[in-house]
mmCIF file of C-alpha atoms in Angstrom:
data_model
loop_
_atom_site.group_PDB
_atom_site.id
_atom_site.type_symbol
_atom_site.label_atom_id
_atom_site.label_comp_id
_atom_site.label_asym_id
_atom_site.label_seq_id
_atom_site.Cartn_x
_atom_site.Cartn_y
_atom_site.Cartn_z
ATOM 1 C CA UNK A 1 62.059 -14.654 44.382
ATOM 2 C CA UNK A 2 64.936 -17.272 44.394
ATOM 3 C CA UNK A 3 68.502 -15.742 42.992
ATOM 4 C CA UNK A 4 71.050 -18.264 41.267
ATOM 5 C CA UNK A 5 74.379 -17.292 42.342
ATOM 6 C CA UNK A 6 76.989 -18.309 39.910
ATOM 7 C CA UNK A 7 81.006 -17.804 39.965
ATOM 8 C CA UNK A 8 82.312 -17.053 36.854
ATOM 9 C CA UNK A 9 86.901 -16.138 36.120
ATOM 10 C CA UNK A 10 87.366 -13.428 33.842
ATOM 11 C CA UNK A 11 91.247 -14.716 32.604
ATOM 12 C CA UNK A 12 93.808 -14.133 30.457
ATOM 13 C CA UNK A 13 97.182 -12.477 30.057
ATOM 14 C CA UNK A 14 98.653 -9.306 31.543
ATOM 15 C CA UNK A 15 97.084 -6.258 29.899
ATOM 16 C CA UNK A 16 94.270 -8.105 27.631
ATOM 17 C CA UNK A 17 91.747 -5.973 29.372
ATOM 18 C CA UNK A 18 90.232 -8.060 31.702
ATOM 19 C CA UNK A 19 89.212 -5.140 34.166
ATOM 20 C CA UNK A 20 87.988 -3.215 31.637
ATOM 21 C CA UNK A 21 85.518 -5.967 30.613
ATOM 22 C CA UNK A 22 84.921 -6.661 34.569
ATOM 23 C CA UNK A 23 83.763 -3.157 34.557
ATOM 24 C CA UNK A 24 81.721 -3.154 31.619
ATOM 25 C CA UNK A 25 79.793 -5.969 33.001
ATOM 26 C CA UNK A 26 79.097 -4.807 36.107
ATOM 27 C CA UNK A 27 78.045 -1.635 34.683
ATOM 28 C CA UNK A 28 80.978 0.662 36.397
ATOM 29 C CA UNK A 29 82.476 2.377 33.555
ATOM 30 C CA UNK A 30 81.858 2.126 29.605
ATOM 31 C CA UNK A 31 85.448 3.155 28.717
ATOM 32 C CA UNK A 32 88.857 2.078 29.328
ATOM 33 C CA UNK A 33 90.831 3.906 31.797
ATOM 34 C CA UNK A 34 93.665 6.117 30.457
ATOM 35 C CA UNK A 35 96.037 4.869 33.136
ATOM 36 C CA UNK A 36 96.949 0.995 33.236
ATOM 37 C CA UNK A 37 96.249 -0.412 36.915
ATOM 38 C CA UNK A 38 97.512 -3.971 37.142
ATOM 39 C CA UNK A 39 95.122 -6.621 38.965
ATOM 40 C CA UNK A 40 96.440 -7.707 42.168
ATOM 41 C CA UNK A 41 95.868 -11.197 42.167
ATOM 42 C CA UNK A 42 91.936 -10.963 41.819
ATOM 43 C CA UNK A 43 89.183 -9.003 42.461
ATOM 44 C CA UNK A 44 85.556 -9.596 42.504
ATOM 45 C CA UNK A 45 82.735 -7.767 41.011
ATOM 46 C CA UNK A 46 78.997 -8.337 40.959
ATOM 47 C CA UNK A 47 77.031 -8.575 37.955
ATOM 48 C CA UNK A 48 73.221 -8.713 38.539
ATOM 49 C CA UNK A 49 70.506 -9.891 36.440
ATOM 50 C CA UNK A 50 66.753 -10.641 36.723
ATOM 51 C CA UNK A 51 67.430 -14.306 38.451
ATOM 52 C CA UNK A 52 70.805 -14.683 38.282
ATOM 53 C CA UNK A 53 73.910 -13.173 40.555
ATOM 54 C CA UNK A 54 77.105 -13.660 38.811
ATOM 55 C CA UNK A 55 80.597 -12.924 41.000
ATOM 56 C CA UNK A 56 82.806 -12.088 38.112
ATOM 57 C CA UNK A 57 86.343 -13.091 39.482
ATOM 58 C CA UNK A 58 88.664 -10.627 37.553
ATOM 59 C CA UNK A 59 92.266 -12.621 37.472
ATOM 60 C CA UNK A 60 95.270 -10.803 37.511
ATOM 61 C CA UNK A 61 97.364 -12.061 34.369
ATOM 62 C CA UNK A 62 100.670 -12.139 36.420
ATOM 63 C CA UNK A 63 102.026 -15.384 36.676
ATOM 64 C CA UNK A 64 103.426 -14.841 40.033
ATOM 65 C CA UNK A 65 99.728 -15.240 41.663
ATOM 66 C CA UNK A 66 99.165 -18.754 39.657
ATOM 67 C CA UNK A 67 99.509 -19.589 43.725
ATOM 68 C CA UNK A 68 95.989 -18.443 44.164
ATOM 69 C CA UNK A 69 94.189 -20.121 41.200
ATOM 70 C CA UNK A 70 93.698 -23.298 43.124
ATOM 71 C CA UNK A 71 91.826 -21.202 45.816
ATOM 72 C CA UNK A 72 89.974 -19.022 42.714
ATOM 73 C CA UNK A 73 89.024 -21.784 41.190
ATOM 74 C CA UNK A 74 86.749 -23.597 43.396
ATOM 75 C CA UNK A 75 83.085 -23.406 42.510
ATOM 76 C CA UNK A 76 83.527 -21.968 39.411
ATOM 77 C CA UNK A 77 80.510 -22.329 36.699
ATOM 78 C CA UNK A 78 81.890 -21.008 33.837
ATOM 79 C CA UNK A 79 85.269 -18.911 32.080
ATOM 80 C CA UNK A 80 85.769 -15.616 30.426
ATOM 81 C CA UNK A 81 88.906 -15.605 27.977
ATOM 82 C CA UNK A 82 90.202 -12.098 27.343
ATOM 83 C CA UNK A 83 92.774 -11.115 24.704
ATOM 84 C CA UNK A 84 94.290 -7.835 23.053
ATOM 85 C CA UNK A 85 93.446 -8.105 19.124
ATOM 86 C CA UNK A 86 96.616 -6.171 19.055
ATOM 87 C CA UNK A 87 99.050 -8.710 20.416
ATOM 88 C CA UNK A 88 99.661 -12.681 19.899
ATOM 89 C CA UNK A 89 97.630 -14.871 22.104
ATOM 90 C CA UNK A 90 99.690 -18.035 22.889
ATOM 91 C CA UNK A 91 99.122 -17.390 26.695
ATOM 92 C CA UNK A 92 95.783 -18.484 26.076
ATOM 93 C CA UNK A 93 96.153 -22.182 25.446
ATOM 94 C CA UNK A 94 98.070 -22.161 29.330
ATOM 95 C CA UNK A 95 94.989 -20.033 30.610
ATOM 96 C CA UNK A 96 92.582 -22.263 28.539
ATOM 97 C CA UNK A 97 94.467 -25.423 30.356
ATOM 98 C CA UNK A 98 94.129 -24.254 33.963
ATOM 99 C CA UNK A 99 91.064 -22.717 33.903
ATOM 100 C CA UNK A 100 88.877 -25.054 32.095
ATOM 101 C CA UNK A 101 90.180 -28.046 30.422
ATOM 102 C CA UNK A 102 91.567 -28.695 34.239
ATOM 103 C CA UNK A 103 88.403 -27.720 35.545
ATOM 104 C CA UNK A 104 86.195 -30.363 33.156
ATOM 105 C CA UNK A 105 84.345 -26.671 32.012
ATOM 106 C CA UNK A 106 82.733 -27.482 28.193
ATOM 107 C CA UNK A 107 82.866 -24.926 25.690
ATOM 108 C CA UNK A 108 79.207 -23.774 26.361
ATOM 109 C CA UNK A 109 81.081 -23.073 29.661
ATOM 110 C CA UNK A 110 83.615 -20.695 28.102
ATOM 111 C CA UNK A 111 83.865 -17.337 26.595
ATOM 112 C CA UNK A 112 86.499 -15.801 24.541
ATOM 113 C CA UNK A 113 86.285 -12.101 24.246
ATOM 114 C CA UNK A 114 88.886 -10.451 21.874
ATOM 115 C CA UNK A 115 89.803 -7.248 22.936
ATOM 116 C CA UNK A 116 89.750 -4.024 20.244
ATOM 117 C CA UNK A 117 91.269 -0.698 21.827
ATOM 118 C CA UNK A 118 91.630 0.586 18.618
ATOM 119 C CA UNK A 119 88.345 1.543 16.182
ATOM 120 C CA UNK A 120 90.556 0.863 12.997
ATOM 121 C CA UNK A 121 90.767 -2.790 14.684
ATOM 122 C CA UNK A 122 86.997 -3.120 14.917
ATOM 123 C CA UNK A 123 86.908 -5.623 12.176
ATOM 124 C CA UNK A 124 85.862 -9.385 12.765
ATOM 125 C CA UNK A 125 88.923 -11.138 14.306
ATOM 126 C CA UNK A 126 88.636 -15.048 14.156
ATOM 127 C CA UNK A 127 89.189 -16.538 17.341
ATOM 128 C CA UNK A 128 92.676 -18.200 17.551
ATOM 129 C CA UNK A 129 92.920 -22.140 16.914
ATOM 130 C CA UNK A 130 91.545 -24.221 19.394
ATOM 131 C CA UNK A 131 89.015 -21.711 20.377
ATOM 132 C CA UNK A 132 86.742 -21.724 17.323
ATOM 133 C CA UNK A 133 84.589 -24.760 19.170
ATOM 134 C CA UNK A 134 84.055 -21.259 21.254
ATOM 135 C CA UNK A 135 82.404 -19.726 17.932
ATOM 136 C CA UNK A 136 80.664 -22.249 16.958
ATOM 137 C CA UNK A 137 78.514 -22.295 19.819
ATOM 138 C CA UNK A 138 78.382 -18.620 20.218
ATOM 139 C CA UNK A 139 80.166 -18.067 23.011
ATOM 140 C CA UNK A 140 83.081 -15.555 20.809
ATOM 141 C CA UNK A 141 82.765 -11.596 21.338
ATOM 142 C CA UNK A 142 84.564 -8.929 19.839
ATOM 143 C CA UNK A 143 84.607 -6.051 22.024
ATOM 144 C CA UNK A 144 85.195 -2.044 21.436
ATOM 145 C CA UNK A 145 83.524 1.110 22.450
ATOM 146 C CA UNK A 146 80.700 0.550 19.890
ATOM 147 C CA UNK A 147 79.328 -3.028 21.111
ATOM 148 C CA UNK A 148 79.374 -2.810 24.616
ATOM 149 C CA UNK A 149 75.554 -3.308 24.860
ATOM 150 C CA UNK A 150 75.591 -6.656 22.293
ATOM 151 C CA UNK A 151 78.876 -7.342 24.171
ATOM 152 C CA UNK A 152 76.361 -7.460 27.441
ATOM 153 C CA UNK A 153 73.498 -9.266 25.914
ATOM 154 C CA UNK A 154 76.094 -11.712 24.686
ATOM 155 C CA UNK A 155 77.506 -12.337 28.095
ATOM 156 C CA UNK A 156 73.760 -12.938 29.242
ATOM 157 C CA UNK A 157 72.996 -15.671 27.276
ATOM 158 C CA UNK A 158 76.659 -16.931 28.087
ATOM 159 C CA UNK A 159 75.353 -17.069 32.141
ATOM 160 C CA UNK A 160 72.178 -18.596 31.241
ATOM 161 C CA UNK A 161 74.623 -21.964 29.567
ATOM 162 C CA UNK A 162 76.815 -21.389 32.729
ATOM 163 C CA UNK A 163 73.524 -21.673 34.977
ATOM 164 C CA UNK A 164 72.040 -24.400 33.241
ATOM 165 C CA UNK A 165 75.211 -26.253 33.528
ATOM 166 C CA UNK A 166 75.820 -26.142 37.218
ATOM 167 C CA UNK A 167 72.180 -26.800 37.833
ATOM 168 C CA UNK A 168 72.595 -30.064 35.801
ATOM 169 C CA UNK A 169 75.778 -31.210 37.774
ATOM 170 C CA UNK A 170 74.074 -30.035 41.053
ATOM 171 C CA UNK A 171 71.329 -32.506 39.720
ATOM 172 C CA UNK A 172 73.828 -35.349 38.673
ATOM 173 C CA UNK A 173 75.782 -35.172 41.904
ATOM 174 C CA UNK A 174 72.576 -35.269 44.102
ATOM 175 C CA UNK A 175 71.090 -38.420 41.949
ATOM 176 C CA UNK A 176 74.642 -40.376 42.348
ATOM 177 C CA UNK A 177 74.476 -39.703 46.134
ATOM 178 C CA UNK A 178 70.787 -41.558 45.838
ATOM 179 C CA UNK A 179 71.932 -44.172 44.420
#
């Protein structure tokens, strides 16, 4: 049985929770850890489904590895968007910028996923500004210790868009060469 491998950046800014979700997805823990562990520039996880492999590139949100996007960011079929619900999200426009408008990625492309630590948070946060095109084509999560599983099934039918789009510019790319 053929396996579709796809790369997919789990991004955002320092302590949003990207490892956490990382985890989640690859099925290693279903709770945060008490004790914050900052990413060191990036580390890869593998999340496996029926046909599809997805290497889930967790980012580290410090700025001082921006010297290794360039190298992260090649082959990449689709982005994860973290934030804390807690804390202002203005970081995410720059994250937004380098790793998908710079990257030509479409919404269908991208996911936001607000992070709630906190149960009293639980309630629907909007997504910020720009990122309600994200929303509207239901690629928006809201994640806490209760949804993990639609949280999972969400991010499932965000890889099959991600698939579906590389296959298509796999397709494009090999008609242009026929011409």
């Amino acid at each position: 049985m053929n396996t579709t491998r796809v790369k997919i950046t789990c991004v955002g800014p320092p302590r949003s929770g990207k490892s956490f979700i990382s985890n989640v997805l690859a099925e290693i823990c279903e709770a945060p850890s008490s004790r914050y562990r900052p990413t060191v520039g990036v580390r890869i996880v593998e999340v496996e489904r029926e046909k599809v492999t997805c290497e889930l590139w967790d980012v580290s949100g410090d700025q001082r590895y921006s010297s290794c996007w360039p190298a992260i960011q090649q082959g990449v079929s689709g982005a994860l968007f973290v934030y804390d619900a807690e804390v202002q999200t203005a970081d995410l426009e720059t994250w937004y910028h380098s790793f998908a408008t710079s990257l030509g990625l479409t919404p269908t492309q991208c996911m936001l996923v607000c992070n709630v630590k906190r149960p009293d948070m639980e309630r629907t946060p909007q997504p910020p500004g720009r990122f309600h095109a994200l929303k509207e084509c239901g690629n928006f999560c809201v994640v806490s210790g209760s949804t993990l599983a639609a949280f999972r099934e969400a991010f499932g039918a965000f890889l099959d868009k991600a698939v579906a789009s590389q296959e298509a510019k796999v397709r494009s790319e090999e008609e242009a060469l026929l011409k």
